[in-house]
PDB file of C-alpha atoms in Angstrom:
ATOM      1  CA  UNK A  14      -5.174   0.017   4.475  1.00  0.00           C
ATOM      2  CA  UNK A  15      -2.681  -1.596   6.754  1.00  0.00           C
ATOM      3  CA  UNK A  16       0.377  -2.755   5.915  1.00  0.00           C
ATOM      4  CA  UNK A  17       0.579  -6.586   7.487  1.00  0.00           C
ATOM      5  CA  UNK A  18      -2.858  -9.032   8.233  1.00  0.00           C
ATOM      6  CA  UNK A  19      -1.501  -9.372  11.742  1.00  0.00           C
ATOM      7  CA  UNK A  20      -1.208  -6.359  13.543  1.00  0.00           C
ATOM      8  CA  UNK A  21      -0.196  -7.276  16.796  1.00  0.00           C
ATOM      9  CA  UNK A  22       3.775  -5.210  16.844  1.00  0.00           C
ATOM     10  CA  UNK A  23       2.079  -2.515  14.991  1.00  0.00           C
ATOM     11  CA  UNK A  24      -0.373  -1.108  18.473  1.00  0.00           C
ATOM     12  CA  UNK A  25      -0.898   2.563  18.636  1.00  0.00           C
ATOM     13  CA  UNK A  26      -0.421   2.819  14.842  1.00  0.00           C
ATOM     14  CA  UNK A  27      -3.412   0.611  13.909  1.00  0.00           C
ATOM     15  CA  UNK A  28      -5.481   2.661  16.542  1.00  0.00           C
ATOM     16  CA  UNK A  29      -4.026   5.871  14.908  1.00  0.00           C
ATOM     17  CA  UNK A  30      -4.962   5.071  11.321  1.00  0.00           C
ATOM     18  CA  UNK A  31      -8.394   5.707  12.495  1.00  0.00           C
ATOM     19  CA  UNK A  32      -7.860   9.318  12.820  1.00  0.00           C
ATOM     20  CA  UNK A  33      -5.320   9.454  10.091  1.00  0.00           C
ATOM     21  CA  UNK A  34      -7.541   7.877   7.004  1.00  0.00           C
ATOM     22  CA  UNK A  35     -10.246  10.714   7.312  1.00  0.00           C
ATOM     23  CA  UNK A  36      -7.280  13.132   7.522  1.00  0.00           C
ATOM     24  CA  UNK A  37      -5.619  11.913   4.226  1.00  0.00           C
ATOM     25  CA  UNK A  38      -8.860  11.801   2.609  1.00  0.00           C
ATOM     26  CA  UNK A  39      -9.752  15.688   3.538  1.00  0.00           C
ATOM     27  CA  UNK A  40      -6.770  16.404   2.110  1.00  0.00           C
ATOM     28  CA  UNK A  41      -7.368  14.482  -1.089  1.00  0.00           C
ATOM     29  CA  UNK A  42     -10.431  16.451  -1.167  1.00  0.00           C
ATOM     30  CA  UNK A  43      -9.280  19.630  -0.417  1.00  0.00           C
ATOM     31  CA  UNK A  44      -6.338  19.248  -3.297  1.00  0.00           C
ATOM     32  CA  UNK A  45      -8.778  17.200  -5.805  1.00  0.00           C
ATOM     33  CA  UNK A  46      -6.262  13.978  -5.719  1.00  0.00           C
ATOM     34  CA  UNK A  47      -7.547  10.919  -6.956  1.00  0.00           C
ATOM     35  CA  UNK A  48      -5.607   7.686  -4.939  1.00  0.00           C
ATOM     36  CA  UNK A  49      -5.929   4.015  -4.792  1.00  0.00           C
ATOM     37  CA  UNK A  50      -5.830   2.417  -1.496  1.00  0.00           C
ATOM     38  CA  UNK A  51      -5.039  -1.401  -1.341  1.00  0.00           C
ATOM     39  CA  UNK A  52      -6.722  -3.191   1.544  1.00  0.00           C
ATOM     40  CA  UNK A  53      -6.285  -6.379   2.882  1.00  0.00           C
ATOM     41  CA  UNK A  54      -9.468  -8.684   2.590  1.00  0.00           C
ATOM     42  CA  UNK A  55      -9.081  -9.414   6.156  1.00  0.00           C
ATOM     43  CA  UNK A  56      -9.930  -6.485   7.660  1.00  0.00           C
ATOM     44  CA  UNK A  57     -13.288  -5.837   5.544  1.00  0.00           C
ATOM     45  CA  UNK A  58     -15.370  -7.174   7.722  1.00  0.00           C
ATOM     46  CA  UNK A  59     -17.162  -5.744  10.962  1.00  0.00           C
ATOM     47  CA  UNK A  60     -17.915  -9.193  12.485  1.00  0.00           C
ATOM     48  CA  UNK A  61     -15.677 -12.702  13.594  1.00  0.00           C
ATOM     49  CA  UNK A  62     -18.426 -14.589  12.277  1.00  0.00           C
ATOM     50  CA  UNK A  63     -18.400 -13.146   8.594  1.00  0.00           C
ATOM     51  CA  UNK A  64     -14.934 -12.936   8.277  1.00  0.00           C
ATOM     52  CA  UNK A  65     -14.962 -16.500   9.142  1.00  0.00           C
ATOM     53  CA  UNK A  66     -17.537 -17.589   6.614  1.00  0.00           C
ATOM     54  CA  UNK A  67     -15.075 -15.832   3.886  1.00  0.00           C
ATOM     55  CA  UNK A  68     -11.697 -17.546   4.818  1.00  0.00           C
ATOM     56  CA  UNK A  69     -10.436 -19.623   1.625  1.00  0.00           C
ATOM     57  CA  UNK A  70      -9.990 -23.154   1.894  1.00  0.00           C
ATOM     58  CA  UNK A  71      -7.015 -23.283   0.644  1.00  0.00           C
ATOM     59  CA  UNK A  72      -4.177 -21.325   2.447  1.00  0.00           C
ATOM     60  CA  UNK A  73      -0.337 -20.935   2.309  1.00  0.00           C
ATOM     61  CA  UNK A  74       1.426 -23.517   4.054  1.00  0.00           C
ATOM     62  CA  UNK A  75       4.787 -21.254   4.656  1.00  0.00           C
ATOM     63  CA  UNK A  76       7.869 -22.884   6.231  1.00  0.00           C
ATOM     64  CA  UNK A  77       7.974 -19.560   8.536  1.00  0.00           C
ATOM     65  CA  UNK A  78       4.481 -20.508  10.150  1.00  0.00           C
ATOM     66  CA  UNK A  79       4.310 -16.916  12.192  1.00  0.00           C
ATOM     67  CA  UNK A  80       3.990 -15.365   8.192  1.00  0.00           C
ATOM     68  CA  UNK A  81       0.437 -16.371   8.208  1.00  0.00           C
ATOM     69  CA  UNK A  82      -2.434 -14.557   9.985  1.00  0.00           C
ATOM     70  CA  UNK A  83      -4.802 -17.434  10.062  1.00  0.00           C
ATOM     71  CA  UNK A  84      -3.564 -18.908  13.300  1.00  0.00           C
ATOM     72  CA  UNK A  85      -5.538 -17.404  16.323  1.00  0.00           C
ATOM     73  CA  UNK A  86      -8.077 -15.838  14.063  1.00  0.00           C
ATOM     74  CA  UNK A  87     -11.174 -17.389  16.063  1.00  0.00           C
ATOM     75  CA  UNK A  88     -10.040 -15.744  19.048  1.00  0.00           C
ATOM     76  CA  UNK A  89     -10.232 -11.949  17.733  1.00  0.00           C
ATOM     77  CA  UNK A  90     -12.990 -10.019  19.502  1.00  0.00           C
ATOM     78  CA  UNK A  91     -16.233 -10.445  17.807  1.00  0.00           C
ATOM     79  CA  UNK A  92     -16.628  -6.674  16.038  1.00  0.00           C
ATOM     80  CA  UNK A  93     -15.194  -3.721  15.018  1.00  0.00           C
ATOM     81  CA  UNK A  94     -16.484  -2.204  18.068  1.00  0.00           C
ATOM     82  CA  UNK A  95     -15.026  -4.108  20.185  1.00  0.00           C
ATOM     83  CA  UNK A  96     -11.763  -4.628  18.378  1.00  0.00           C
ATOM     84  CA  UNK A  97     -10.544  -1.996  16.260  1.00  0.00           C
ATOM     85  CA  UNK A  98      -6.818  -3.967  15.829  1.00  0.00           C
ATOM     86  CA  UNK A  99      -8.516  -6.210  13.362  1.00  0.00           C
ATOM     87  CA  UNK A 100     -11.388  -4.566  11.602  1.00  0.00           C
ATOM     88  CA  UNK A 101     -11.655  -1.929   9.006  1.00  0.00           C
ATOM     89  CA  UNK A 102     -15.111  -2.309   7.126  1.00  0.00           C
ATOM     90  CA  UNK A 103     -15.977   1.138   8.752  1.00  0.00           C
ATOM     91  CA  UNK A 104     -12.746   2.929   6.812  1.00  0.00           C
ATOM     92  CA  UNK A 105     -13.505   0.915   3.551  1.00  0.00           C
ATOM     93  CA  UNK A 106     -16.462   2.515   3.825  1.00  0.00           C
ATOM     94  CA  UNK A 107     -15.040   6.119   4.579  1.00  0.00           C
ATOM     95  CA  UNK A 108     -13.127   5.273   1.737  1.00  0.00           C
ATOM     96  CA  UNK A 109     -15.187   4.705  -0.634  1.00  0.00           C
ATOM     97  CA  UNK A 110     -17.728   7.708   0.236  1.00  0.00           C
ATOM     98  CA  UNK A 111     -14.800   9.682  -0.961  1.00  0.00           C
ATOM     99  CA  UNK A 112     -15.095  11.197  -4.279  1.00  0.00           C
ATOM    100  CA  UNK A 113     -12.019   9.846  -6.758  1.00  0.00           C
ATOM    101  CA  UNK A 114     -10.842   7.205  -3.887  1.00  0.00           C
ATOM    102  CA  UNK A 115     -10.426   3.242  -5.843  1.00  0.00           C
ATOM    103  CA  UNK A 116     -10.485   0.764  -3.345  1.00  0.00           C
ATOM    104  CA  UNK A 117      -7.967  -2.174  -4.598  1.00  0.00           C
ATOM    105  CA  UNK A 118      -6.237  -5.340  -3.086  1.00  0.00           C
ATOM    106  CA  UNK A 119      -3.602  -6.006  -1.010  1.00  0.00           C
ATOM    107  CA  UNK A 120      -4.354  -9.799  -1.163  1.00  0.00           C
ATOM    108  CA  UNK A 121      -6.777 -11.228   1.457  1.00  0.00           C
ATOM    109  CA  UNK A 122      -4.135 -11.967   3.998  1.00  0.00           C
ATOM    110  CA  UNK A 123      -1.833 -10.431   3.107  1.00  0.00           C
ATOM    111  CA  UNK A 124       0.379 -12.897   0.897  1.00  0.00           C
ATOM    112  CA  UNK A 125       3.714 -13.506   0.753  1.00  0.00           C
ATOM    113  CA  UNK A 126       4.398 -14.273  -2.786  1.00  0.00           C
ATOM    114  CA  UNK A 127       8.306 -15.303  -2.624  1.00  0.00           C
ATOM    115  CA  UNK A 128       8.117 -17.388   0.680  1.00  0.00           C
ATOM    116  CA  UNK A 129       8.972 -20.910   0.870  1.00  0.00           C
ATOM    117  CA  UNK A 130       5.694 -22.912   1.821  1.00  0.00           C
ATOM    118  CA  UNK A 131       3.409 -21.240  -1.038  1.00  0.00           C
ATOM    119  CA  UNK A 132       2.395 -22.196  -4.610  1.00  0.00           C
ATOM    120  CA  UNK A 133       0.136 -20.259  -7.286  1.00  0.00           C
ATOM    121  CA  UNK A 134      -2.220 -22.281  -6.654  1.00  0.00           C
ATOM    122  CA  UNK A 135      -2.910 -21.159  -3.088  1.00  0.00           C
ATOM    123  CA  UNK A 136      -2.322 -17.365  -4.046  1.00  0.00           C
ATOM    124  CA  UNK A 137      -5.609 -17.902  -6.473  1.00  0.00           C
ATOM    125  CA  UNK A 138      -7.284 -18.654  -3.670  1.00  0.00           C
ATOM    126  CA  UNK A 139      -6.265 -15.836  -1.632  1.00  0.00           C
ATOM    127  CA  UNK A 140      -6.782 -12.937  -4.284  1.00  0.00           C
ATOM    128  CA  UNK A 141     -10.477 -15.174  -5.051  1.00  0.00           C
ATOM    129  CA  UNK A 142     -11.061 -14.739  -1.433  1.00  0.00           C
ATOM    130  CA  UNK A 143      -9.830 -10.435  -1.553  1.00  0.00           C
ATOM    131  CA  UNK A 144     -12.354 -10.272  -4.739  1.00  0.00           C
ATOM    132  CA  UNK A 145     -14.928 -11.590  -2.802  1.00  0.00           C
ATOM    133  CA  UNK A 146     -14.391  -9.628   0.387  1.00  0.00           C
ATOM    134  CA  UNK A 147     -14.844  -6.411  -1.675  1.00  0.00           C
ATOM    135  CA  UNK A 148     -17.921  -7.632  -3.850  1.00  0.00           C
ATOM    136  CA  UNK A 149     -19.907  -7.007  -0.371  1.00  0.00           C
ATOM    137  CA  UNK A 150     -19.187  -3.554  -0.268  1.00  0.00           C
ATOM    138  CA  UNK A 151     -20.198  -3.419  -4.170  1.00  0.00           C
ATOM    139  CA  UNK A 152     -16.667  -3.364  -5.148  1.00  0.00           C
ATOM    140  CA  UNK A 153     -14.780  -5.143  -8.083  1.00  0.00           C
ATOM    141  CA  UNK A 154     -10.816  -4.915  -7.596  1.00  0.00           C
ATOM    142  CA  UNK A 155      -8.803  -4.573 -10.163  1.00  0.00           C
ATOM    143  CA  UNK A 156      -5.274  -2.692  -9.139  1.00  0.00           C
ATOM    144  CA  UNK A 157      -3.091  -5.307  -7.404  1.00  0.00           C
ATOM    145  CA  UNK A 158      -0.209  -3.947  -4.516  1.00  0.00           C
ATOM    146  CA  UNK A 159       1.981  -7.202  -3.537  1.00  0.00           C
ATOM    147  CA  UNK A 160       2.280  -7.606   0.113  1.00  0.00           C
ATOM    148  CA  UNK A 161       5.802  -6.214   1.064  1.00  0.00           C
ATOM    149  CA  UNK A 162       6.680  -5.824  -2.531  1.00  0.00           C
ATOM    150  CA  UNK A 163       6.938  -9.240  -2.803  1.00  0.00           C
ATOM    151  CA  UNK A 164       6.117  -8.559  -6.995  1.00  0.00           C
ATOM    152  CA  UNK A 165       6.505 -12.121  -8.616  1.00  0.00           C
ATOM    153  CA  UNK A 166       6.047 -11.739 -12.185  1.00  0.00           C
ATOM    154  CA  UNK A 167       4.928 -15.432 -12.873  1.00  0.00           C
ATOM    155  CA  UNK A 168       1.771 -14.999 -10.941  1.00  0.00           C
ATOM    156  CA  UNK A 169       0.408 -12.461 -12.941  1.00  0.00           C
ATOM    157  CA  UNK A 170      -1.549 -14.382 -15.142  1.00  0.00           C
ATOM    158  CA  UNK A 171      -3.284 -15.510 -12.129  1.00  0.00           C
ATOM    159  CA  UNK A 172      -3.553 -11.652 -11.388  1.00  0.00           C
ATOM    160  CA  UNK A 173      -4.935 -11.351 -15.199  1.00  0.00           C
ATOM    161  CA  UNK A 174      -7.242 -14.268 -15.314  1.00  0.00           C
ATOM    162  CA  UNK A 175      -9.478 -13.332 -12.127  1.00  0.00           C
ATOM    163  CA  UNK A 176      -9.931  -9.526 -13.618  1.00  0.00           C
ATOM    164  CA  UNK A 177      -6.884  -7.483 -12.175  1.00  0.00           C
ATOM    165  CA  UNK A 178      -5.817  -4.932 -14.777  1.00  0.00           C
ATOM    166  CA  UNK A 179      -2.709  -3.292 -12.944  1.00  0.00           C
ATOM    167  CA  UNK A 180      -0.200  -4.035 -10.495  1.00  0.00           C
ATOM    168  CA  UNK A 181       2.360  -1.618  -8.376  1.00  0.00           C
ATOM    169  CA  UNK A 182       5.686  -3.174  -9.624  1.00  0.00           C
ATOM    170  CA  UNK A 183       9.233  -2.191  -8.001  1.00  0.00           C
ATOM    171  CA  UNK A 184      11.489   0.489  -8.983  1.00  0.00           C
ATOM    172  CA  UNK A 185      14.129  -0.910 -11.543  1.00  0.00           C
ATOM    173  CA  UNK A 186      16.772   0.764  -9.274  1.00  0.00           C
ATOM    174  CA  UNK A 187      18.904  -2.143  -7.529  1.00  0.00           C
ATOM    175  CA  UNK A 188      18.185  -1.434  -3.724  1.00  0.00           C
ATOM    176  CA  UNK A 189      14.355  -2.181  -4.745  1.00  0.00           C
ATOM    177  CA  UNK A 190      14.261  -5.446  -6.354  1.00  0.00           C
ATOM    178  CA  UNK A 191      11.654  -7.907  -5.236  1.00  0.00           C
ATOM    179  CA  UNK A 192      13.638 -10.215  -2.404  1.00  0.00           C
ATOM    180  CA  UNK A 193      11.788 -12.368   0.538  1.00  0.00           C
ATOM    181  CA  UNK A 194      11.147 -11.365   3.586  1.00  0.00           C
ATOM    182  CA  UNK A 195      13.468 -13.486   4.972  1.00  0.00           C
ATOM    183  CA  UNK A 196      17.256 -13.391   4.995  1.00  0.00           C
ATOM    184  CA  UNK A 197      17.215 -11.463   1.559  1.00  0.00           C
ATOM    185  CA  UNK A 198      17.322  -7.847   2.305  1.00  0.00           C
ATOM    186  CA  UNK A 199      20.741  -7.070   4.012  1.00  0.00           C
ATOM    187  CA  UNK A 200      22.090  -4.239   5.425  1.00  0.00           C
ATOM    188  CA  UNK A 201      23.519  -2.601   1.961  1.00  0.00           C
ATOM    189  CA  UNK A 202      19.924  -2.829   0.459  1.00  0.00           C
ATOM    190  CA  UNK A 203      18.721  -0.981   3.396  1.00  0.00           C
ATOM    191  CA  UNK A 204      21.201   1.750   3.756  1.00  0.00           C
ATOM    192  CA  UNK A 205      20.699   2.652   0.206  1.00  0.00           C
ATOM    193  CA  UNK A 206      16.654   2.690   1.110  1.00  0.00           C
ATOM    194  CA  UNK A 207      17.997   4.835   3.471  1.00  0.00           C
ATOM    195  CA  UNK A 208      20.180   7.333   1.821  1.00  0.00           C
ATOM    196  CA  UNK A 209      17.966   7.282  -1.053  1.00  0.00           C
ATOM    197  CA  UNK A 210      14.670   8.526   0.914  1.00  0.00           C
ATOM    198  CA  UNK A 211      16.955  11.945   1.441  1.00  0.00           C
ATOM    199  CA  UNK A 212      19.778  12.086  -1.338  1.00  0.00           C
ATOM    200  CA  UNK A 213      19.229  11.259  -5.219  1.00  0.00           C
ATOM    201  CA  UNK A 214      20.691   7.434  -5.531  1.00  0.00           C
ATOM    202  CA  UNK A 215      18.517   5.892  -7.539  1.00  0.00           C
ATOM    203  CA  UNK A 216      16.880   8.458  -9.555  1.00  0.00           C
ATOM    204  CA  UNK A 217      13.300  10.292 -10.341  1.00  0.00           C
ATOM    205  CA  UNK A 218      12.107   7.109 -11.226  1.00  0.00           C
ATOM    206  CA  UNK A 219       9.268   8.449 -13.382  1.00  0.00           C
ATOM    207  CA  UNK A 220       7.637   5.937 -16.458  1.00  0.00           C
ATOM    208  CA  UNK A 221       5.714   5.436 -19.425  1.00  0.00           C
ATOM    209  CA  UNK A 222       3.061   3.753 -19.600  1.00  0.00           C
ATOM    210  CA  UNK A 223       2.964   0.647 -21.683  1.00  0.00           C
ATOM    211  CA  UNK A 224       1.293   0.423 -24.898  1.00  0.00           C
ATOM    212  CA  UNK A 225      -1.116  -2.426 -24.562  1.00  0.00           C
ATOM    213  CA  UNK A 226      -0.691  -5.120 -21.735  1.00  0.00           C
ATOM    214  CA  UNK A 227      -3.185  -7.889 -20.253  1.00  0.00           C
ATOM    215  CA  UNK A 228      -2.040  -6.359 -17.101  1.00  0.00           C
ATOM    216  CA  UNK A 229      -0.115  -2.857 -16.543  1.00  0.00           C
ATOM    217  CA  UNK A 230       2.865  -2.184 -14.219  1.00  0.00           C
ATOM    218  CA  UNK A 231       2.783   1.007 -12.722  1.00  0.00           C
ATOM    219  CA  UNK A 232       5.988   0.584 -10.877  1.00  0.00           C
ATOM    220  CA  UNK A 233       6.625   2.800  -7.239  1.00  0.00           C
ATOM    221  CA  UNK A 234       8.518   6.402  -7.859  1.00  0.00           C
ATOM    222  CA  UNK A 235       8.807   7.233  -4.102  1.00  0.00           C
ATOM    223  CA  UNK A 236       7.933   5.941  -1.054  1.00  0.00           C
ATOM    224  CA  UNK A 237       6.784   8.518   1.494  1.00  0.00           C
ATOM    225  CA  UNK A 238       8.413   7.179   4.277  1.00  0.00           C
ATOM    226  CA  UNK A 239       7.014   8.662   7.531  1.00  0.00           C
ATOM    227  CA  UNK A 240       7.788  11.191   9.940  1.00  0.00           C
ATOM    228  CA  UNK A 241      10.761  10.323  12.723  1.00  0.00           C
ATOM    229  CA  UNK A 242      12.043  12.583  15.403  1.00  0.00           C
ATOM    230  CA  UNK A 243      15.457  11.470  15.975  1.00  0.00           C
ATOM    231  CA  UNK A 244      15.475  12.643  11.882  1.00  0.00           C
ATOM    232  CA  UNK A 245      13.561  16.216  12.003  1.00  0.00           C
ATOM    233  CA  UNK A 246      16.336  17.756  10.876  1.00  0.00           C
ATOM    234  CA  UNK A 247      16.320  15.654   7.455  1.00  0.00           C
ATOM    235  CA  UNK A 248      13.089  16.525   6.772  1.00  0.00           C
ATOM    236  CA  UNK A 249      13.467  19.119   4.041  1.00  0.00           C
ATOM    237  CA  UNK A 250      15.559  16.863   2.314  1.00  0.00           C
ATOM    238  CA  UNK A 251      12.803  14.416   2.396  1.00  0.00           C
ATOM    239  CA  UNK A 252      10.551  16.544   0.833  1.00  0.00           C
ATOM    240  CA  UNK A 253      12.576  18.021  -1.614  1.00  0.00           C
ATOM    241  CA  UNK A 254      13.447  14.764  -2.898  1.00  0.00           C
ATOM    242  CA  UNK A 255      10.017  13.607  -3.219  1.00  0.00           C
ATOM    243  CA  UNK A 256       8.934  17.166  -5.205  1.00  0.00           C
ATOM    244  CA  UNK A 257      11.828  17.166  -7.238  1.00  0.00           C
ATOM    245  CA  UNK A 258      11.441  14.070  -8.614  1.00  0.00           C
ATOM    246  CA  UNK A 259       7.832  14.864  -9.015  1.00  0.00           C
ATOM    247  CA  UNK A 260       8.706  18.147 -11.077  1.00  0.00           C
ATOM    248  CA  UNK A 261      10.982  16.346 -13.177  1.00  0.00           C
ATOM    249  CA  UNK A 262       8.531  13.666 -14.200  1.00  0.00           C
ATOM    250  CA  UNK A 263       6.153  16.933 -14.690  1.00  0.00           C
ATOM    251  CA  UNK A 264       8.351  18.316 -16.972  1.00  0.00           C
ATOM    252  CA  UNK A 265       9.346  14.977 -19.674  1.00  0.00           C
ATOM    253  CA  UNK A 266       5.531  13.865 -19.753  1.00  0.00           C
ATOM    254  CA  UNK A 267       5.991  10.967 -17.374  1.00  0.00           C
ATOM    255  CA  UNK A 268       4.123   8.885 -14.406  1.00  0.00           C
ATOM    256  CA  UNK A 269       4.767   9.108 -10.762  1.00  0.00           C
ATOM    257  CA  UNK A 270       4.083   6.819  -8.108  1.00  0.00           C
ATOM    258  CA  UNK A 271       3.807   8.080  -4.896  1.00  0.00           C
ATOM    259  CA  UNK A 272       2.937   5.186  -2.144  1.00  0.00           C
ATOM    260  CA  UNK A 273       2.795   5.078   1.363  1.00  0.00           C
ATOM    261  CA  UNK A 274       1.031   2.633   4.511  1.00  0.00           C
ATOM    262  CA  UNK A 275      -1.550   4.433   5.950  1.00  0.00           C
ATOM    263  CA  UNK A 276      -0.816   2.974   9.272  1.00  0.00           C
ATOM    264  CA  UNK A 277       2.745   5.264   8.886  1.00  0.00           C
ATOM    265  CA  UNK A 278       0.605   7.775   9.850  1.00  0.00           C
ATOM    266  CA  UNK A 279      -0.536   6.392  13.147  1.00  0.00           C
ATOM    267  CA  UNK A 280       2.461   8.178  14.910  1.00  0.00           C
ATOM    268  CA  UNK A 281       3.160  11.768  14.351  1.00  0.00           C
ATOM    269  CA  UNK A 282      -0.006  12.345  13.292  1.00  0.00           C
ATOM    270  CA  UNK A 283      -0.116  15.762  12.731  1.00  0.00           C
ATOM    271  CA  UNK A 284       3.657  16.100  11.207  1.00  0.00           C
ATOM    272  CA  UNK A 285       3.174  13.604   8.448  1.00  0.00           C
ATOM    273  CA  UNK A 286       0.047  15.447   7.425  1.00  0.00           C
ATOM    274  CA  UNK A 287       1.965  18.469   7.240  1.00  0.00           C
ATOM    275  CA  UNK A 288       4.287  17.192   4.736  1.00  0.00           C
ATOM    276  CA  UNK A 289       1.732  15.220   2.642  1.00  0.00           C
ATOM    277  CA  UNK A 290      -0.145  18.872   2.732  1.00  0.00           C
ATOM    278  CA  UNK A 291       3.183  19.807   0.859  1.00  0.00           C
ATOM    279  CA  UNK A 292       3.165  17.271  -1.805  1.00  0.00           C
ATOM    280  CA  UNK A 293       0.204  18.261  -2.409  1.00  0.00           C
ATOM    281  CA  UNK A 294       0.116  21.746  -2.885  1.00  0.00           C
ATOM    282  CA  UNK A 295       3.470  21.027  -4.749  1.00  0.00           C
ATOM    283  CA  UNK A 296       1.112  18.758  -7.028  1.00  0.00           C
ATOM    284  CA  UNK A 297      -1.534  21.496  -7.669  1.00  0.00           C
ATOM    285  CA  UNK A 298       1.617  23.928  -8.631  1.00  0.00           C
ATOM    286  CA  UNK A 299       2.378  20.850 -11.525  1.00  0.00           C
ATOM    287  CA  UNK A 300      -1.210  20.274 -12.599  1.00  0.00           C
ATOM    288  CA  UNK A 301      -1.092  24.463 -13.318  1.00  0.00           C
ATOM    289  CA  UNK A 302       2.037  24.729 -15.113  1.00  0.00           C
ATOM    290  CA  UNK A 303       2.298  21.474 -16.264  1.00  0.00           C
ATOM    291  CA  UNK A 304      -1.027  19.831 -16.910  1.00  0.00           C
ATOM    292  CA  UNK A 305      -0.068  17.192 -14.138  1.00  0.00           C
ATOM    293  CA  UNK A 306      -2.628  14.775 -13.266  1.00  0.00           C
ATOM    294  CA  UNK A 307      -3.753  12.767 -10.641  1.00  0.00           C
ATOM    295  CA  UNK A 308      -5.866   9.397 -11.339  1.00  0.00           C
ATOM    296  CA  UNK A 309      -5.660   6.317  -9.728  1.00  0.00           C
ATOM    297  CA  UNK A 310      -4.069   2.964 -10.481  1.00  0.00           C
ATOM    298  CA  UNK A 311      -7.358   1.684 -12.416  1.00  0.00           C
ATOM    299  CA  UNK A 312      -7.583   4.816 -14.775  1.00  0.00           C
ATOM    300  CA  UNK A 313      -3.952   4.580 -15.731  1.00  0.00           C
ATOM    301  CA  UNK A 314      -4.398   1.078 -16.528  1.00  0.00           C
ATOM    302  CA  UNK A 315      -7.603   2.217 -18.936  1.00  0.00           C
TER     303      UNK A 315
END
């Protein structure tokens, strides 16, 4: 649902989610799409004083201390109402009123799985605190998005042991590898991010499914990076990367990942609809000549 716990540099975009989630999901609707959306525990709650009763005890002691979102938490506003930066239970609940919608975890605060000052230990404890979060809306999580892609394979038996079935892994294409947030992404990694959203560097990126696994890895194809001005005029090439790699994975038989933050949204509103209206209609044009079809991360880990 968002893409960071603390939302305090993201401003307008949080507020604009709120018109962009039931956009997305009319959409979904109107183009029968089936999508998982990964929500932070954190923000499934309408009310300081529940979301304080679910807080795990044990917590990430990172050596960057302004990684964590616990600090300041008792002086949020005290509901959604009053403070729409911080709660979401209302959208969960959009959410999950929408037919073919999966509501999975982003962690509960958003956890940083490759920074110094954290152990497995204390990301049990986290995801323990996500499952619970999502039990009160009658929920049982079982597809897994890192936090910033953050994908550390030794913690997924953790994942596996508290009932997570699936987990959106990295592209294998070198600009994508799982790094920290810190220090580790440099300015190649980026530009090739870059180049890549618009030009064909790293590939289609469509997969197979594996055969049998405790937990499944349905890596990211594309990321649907949203809408900038200063880049309108790159915007066909945006889309047709997206929809040709989509075709091509169409065409062999394969999977493909499409991902995006909702919160990406928040600006540009209405132009980042129009080219997720695209995909989509692209996408129905698959599913009739090429039996294409659209489930969510817990059916394609079935």
């Amino acid at each position: 649902m968002r893409d960071k716990a603390s939302i305090a540099s993201y401003g307008p975009n949080i507020l604009g989610v709120r018109e962009a989630i039931p956009a997305m999901l009319a959409l979904f609707r109107r183009y029968q799409v089936r999508a998982t959306w990964a929500a932070v525990g954190l923000v499934l709650f309408d009310s300081r004083r529940e979301l304080l009763r679910y807080l795990p005890d044990r917590r990430p002691n990172y050596a960057e201390p302004e990684l964590s979102p616990y600090h300041g938490l008792e002086q949020i506003g005290e509901d959604e109402r009053s403070d729409p930066y911080h709660y979401g239970l209302s959208l969960a609940r959009r959410i999950l009123d929408c037919e073919g919608m999966e509501l999975g975890s982003h962690t509960f605060s958003h956890y940083y799985c490759l920074e110094r000052g954290q152990t497995a230990g204390d990301f049990r404890a986290d995801l323990e605190a996500s499952v619970a979060a999502a039990a009160r809306l009658g929920v049982r999580p079982v597809s897994l998005v890192f936090p910033r892609n953050q994908c550390r394979l030794d913690y997924l038996q953790v994942c596996s042991n508290l009932g997570f079935t699936s987990y959106r892994g990295n592209p294998p294409a070198w600009m994508y590898r799982e790094v920290s947030e810190r220090g580790q992404q440099g300015k190649l990694r980026r530009a090739a991010q870059l180049v890549d959203t618009y030009l064909d560097l790293a590939g289609d990126l469509a997969f197979d499914l594996p055969d049998s696994s405790a937990i499944r890895n349905l890596p990211a194809s594309r990321f649907l990076s949203p809408y900038r001005p200063a880049r309108r005029r790159l915007e066909p090439l945006r889309l047709r990367r997206i929809q040709d790699a989509m075709t091509r994975a169409a065409k062999s038989g394969g999977c493909f990942h499409l991902w995006w933050h909702p919160h990406n949204f928040g600006s540009h509103l209405n132009e980042n609809l129009a080219i997720l209206a695209e995909i989509l209609r692209h996408y129905v044009n698959l599913r009739e000549g090429y039996d294409m079809e659209s489930v969510t991360m817990q059916e394609a880990s079935v």
